[in-house]
XYZ file of C-alpha atoms in Angstrom:
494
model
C -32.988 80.245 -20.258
C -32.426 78.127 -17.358
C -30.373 75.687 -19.102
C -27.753 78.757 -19.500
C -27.510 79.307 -16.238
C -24.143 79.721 -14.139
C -22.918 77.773 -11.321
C -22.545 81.303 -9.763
C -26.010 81.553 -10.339
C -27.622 78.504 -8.795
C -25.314 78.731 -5.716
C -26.563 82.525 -4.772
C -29.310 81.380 -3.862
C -31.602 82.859 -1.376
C -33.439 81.698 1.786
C -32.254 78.128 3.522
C -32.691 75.791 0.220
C -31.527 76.212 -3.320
C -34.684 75.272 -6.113
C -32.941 72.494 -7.418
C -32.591 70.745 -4.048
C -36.307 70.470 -4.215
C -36.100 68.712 -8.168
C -33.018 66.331 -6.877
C -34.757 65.288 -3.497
C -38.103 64.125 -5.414
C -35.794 62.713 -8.313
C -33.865 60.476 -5.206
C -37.705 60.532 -3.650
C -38.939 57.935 -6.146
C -35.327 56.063 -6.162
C -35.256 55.299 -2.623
C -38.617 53.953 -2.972
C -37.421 51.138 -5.097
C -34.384 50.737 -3.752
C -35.906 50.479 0.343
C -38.815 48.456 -1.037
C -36.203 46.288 -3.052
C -34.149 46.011 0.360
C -36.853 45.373 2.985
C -38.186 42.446 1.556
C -34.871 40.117 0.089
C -33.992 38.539 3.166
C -37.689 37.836 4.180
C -38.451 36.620 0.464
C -35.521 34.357 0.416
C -36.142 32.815 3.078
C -40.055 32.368 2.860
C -39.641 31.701 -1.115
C -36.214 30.583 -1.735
C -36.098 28.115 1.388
C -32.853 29.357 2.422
C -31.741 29.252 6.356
C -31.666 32.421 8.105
C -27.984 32.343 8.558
C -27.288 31.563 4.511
C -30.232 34.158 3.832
C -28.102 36.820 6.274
C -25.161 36.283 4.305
C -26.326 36.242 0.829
C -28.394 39.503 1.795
C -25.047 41.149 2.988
C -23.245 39.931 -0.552
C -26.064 41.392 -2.584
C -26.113 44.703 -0.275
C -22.137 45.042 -0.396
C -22.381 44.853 -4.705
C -25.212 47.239 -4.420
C -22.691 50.107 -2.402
C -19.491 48.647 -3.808
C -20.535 49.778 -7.361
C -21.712 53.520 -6.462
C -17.718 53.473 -6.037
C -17.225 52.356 -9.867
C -19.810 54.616 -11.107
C -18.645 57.559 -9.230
C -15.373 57.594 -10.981
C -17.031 56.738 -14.405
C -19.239 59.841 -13.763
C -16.392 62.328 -12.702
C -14.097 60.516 -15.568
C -16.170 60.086 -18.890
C -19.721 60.407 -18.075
C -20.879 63.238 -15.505
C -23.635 62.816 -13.127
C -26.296 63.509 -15.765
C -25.793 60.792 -17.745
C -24.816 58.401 -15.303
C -27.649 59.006 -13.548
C -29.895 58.234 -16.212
C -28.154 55.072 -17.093
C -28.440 53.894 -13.810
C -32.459 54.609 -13.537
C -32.902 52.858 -17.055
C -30.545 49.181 -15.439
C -32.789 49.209 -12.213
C -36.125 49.423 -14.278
C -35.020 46.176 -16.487
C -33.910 44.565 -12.910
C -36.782 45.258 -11.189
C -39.112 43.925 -14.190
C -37.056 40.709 -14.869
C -37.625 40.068 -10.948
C -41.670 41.216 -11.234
C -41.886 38.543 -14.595
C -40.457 35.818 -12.432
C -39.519 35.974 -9.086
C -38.136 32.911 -7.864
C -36.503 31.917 -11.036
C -35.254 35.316 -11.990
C -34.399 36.996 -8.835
C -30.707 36.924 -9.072
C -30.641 37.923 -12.625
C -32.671 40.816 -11.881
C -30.673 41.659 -8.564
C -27.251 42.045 -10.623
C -28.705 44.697 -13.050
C -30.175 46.038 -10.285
C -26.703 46.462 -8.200
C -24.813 47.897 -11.802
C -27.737 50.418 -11.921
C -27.777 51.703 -8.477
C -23.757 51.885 -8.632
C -24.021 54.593 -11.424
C -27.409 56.809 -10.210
C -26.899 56.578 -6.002
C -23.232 58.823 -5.355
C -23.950 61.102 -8.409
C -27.405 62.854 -7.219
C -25.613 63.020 -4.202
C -22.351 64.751 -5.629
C -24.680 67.186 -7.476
C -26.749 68.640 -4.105
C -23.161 69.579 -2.834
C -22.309 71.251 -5.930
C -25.672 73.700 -5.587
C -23.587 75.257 -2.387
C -20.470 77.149 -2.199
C -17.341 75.562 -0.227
C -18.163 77.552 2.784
C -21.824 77.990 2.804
C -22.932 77.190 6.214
C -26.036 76.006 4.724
C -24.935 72.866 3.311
C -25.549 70.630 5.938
C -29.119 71.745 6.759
C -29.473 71.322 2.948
C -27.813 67.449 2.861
C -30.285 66.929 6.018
C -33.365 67.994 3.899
C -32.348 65.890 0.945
C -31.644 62.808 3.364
C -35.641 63.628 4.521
C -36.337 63.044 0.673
C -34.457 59.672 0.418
C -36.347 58.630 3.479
C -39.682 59.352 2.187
C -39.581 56.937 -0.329
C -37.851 54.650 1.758
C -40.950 54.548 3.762
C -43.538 54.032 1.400
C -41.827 51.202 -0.584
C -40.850 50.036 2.837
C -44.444 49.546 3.599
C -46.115 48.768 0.153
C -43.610 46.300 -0.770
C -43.788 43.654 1.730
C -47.676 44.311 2.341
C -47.423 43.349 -1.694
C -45.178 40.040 -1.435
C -46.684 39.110 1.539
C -50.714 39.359 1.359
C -51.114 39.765 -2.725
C -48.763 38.999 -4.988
C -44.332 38.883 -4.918
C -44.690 39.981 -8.841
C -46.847 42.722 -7.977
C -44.246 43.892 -5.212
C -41.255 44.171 -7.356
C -43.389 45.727 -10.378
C -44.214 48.692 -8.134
C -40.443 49.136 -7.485
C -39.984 49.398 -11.301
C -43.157 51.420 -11.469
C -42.070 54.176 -9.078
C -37.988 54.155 -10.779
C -39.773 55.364 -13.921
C -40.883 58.215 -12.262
C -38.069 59.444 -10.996
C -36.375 58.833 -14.218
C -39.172 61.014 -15.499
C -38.942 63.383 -12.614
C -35.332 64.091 -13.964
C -35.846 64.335 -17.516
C -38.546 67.084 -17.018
C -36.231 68.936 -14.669
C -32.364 68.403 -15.438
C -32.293 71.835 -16.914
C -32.801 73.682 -13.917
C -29.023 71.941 -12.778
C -27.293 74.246 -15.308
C -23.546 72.783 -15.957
C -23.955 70.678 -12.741
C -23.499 67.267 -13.811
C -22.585 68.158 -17.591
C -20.062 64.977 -18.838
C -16.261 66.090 -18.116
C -14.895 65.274 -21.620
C -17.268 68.371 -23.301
C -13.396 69.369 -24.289
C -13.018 66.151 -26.662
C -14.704 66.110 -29.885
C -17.838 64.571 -29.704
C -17.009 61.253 -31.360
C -14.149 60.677 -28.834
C -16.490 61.317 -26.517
C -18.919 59.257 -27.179
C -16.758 56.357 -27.947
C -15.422 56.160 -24.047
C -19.224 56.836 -23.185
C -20.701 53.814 -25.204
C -17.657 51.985 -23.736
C -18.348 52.685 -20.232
C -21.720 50.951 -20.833
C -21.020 48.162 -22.845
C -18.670 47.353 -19.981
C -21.240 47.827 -17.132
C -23.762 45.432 -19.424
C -20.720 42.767 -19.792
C -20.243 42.885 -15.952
C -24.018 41.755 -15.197
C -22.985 37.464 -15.636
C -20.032 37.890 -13.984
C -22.258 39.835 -10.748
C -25.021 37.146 -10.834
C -22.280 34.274 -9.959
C -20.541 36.314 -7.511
C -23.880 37.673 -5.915
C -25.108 33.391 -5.723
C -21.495 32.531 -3.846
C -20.758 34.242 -0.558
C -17.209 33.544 -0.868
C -16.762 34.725 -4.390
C -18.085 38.051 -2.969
C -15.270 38.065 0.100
C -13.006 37.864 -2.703
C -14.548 40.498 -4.729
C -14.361 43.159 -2.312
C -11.510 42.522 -0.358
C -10.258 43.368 -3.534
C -12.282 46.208 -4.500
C -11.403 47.540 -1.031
C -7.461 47.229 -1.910
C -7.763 48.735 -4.873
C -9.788 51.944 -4.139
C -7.196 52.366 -0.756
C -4.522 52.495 -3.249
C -6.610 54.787 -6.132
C -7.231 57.233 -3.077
C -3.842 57.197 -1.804
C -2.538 57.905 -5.773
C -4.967 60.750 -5.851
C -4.139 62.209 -2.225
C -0.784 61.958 -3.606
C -0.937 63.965 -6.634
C -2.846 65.974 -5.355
C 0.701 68.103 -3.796
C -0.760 69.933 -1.660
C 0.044 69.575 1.945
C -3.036 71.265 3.406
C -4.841 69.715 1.619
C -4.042 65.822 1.579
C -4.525 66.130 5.325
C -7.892 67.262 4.604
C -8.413 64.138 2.662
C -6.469 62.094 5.047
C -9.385 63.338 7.545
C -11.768 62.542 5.125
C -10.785 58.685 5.107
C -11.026 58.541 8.739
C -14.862 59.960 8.553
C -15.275 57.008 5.722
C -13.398 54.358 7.999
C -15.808 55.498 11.018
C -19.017 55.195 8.206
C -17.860 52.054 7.464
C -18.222 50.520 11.072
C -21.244 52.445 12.037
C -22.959 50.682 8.892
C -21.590 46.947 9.875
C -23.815 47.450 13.330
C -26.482 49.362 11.835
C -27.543 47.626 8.710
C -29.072 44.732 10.568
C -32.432 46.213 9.587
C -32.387 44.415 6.393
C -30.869 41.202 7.977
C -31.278 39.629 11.227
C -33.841 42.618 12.755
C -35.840 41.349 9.618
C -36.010 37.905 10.549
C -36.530 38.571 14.271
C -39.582 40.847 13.091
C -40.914 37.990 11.332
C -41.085 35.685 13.755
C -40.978 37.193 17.314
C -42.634 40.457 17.272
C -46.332 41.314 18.066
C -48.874 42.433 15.738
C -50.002 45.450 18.060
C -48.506 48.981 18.002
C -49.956 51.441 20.028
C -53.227 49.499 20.541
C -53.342 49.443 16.397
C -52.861 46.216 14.111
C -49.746 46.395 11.972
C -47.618 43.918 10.253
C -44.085 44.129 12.380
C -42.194 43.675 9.256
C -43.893 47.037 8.068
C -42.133 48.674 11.475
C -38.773 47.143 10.707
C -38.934 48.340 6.869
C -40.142 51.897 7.281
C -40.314 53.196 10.825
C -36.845 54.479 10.442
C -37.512 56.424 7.470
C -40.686 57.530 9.003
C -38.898 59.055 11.842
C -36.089 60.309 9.878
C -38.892 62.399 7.572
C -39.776 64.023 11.182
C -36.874 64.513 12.779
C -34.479 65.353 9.374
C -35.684 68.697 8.990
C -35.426 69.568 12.960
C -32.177 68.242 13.260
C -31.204 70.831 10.269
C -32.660 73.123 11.954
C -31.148 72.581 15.261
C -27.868 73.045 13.805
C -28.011 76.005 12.270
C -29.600 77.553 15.418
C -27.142 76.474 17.598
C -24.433 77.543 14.883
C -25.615 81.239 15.345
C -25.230 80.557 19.122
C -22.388 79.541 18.627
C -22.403 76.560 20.092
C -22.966 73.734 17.680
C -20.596 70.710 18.091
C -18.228 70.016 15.503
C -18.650 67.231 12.839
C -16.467 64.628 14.897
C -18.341 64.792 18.037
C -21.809 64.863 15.681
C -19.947 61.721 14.543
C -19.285 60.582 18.381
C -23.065 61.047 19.428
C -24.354 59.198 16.501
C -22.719 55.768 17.671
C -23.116 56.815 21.390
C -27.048 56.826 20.327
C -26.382 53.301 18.394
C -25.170 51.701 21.296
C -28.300 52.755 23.483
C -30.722 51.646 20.224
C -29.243 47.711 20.077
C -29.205 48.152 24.244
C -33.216 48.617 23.789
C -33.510 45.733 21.042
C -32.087 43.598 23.641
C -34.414 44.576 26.282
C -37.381 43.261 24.082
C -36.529 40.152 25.525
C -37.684 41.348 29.030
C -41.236 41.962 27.461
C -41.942 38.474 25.458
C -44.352 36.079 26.050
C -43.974 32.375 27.065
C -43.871 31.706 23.307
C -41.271 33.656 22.335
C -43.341 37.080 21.194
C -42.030 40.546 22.520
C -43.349 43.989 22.126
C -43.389 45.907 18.834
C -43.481 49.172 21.078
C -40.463 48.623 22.639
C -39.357 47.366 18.975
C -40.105 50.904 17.552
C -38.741 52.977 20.313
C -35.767 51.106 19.625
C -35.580 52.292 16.104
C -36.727 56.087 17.017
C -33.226 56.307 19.096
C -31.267 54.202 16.466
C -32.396 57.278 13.627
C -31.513 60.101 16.231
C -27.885 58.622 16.281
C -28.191 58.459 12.071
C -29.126 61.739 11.660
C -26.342 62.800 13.664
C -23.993 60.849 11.473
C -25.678 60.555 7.949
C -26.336 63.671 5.876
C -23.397 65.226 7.632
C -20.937 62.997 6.549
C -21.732 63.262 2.864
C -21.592 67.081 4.032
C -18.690 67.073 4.876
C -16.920 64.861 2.361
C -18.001 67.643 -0.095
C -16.230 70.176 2.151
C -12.865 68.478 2.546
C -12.446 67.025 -0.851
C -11.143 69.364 -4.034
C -14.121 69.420 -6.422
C -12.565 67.574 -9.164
C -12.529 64.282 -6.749
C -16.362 64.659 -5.630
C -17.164 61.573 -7.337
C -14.445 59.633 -6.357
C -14.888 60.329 -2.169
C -18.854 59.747 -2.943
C -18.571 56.678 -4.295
C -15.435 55.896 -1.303
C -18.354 56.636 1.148
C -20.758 54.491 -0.601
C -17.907 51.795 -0.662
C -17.815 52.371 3.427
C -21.709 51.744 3.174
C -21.106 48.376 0.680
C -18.643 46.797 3.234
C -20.504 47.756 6.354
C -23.317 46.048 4.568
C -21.152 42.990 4.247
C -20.244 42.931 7.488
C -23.411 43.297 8.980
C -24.323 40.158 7.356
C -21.589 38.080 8.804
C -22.468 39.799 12.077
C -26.264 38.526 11.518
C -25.147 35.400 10.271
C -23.550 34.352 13.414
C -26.276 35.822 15.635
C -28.430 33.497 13.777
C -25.874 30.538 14.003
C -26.101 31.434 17.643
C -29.378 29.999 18.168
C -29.212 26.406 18.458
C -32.838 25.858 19.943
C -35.832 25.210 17.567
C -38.345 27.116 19.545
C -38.942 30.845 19.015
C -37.688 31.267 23.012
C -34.623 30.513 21.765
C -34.379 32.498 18.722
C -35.722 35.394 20.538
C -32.488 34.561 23.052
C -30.021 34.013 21.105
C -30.792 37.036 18.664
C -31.106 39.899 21.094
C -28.058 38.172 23.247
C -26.505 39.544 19.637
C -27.804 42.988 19.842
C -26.407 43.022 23.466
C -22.804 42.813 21.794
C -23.384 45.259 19.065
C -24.608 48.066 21.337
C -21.066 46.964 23.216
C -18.688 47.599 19.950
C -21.018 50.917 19.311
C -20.276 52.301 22.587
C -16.528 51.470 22.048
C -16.179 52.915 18.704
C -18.135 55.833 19.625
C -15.826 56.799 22.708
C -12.929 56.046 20.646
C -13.824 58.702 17.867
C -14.476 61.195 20.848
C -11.151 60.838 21.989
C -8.925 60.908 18.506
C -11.479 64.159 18.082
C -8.401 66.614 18.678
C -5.822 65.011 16.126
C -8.717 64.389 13.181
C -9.975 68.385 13.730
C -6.052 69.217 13.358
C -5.972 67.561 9.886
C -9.394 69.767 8.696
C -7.758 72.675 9.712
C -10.195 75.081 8.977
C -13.159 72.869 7.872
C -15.744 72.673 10.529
């Protein structure tokens, strides 16, 4: 029976892929639609519904971003503490489908409502589907990373669907039709799971199957009570900027000193400088996300209003481009860049994770140097190329893929398997304040412009971009050179 089967079983597998990578990477397939769908249209919607300013809207869409990560932290320590991934997961699916319909049954009065189940929903399913592909591989199994790339392919898939059909939705037919299909598509992945969790075997199974089962479900029904309780308390902190500074400065304190407590414990010398390294791949996350999350923010707001309708000769709405062309390209490009690697692995010759790492934010800085050039191709009026636009984003998901899927890879690979959860949800909490500094970083480029033409947004915006391809460069040539000390720490890790 395949619910009876071993974890010996699942991970000797044969061929490139494990089965079950297939099952998770539709289940995340359908997740990522609502979630990019969600994501490419909030800043756009509140400022063409709610009537905020671009600056306010760049900030409150960095808040609501930063809860989103911050709480795949606090459900990845709920899963590896009381719930497992299983459950957590389906939880988490069951919270976004209520946000996403409060939102579809009234947008602009229920919007924030919605958004903070939303955020408590994502928290508990995001890190736990991704804790459970590294758990279909053995420690050293070479093929993890090709198998991290694939799944990152699935995510992207439906990031670029409900990238497209979500603001073609709000923004020719109907906003309650837009966030319906992002509830519409959750509940098939929640199905998607259902039919197929037995194929995981014990992957994911709760970790108090020790207790008796009262016990157990007591801290269980606990755990989400609690979350539920939480939602008012996220809705006013999601509506104040500055209540969500406070929030995750805090946060951030507190998981340093829960991951130094556990590094601690751990005893092991070997290995807490294996976590140590771990950190600094977080720490470098962190900042790579603060530059490159402006797709949601400021790139959103310059598509609206100073990009061309023409791509390739071919009408297409520019905010479609910003929303999904990165996903598009990482759907073609994922499974080469997997590929690459483990061909140049049996040469011999494949670069380590740090300079992987290194060339991702070397390829950053050239992407925001090409979103700055647009400028060079606008109009009198303020109107600059798409093309160039999109080219822009094709280098921007070269440096990703050289960053992304490998550095949940090789958090998996450093970490002791009882603390998967915990350095998921850490990287997720790299993602949630990258995404709240990428809204400060928008916000000011917006502040920036103090024209009322779009000339001068177009100037003042990509005069933005010019600096953030600056601090990529730097950071990028920084982690080349501390290479040496960080590949001391992973000792044998590569």
């Amino acid at each position: 029976m395949e619910q009876n089967l071993s974890i010996e079983q699942i991970q000797n597998f044969k061929g490139k892929y494990p089965k079950q990578l297939w099952y998770l990477f539709t289940v995340e397939m359908w997740e990522r639609f609502c979630f990019y769908g969600m994501r490419g249209v909030l800043t756009f919607f509140m400022v063409d519904q709610l009537f905020l300013k671009d600056d306010a809207a760049n900030l409150q869409y960095g808040a609501i971003q930063a809860f989103v990560y911050a709480f795949t932290f606090v459900g990845g320590i709920f899963a590896d503490k009381v719930l497992g991934f299983k459950k957590s997961l389906f939880f988490g699916g069951i919270v976004m489908i209520l946000g996403n319909l409060l939102i579809a049954f009234a947008p602009q009065q229920l919007f924030y409502y919605g958004l903070a189940f939303s955020i408590i929903g994502t928290g508990f399913f995001k890190p736990n589907i991704s804790s459970m592909v590294g758990e279909l591989y053995h420690e050293n199994d070479h093929r993890r990373d090709a198998g991290y790339g694939m799944f990152y392919a699935g995510i992207n898939i439906g990031g670029f669907f409900g990238g497209i059909l979500c603001i073609y939705l709000g923004k020719y037919y109907s906003w309650q039709l837009c966030f319906l299909s992002a509830a519409i598509v959750m509940m098939f992945g929640l199905l998607t799971f259902l039919f197929t969790k037995k194929h995981l075997g014990p992957i994911g199974n709760s970790p108090l199957l020790h207790l008796e089962p009262n016990k157990r479900k007591f801290r269980e029904i606990a755990v989400y009570i609690g979350s539920l309780l939480s939602i008012p308390l996220i809705f006013i902190m999601v509506k104040n900027t500055d209540y969500t500074d406070y929030f995750m400065y805090t946060i951030g304190v507190i998981a340093i000193i829960y991951f130094l407590y556990e590094v601690i414990k751990l005893g092991d010398i070997k290995v807490q400088k294996k976590m140590i390294a771990a950190f600094t791949f977080v720490f470098f996350y962190l900042v790579f996300n603060a530059i490159y999350e402006q797709s949601g923010g400021s790139l959103s707001l310059f598509a609206k209003d100073n990009l061309s309708y023409n791509l390739l000769g071919f009408t297409v709405d520019p905010n479609a481009v910003n929303n999904s062309s990165n996903t598009l390209f990482v759907v073609v490009f994922s499974p080469l860049v997997g590929l690459l690697w483990l061909w140049l692995a049996k040469k011999k010759v494949e670069p380590n994770t740090l300079i992987k790492f290194g060339i991702g934010f070397l390829f950053l800085s050239a992407s925001f140097y090409i979103f700055y050039y647009t400028k060079f191709f606008a109009d009198v009026n303020g109107i600059t190329s798409l093309n160039v636009f999109t080219f822009a984003y094709l280098v921007t998901t070269i440096g990703e893929l050289c960053l992304g899927p490998i550095g949940m890879s090789i958090l998996t690979k450093l970490s002791p398997k009882r603390l998967f959860g915990m350095m998921m949800g850490l990287w997720f909490l790299a993602s949630a304040f990258g995404q709240l500094f990428a809204g400060k970083l928008g916000a000011e480029i917006s502040k920036s412009n103090t024209g009322t033409t779009l000339m001068s947004k177009l100037q003042s915006y990509t005069d933005g971009y010019y600096q953030l391809a600056v601090y990529s460069l730097v950071a990028g040539v920084i982690l080349i050179v501390v290479s040496p000390l960080i590949k001391k720490l992973m000792q044998d890790v590569k």
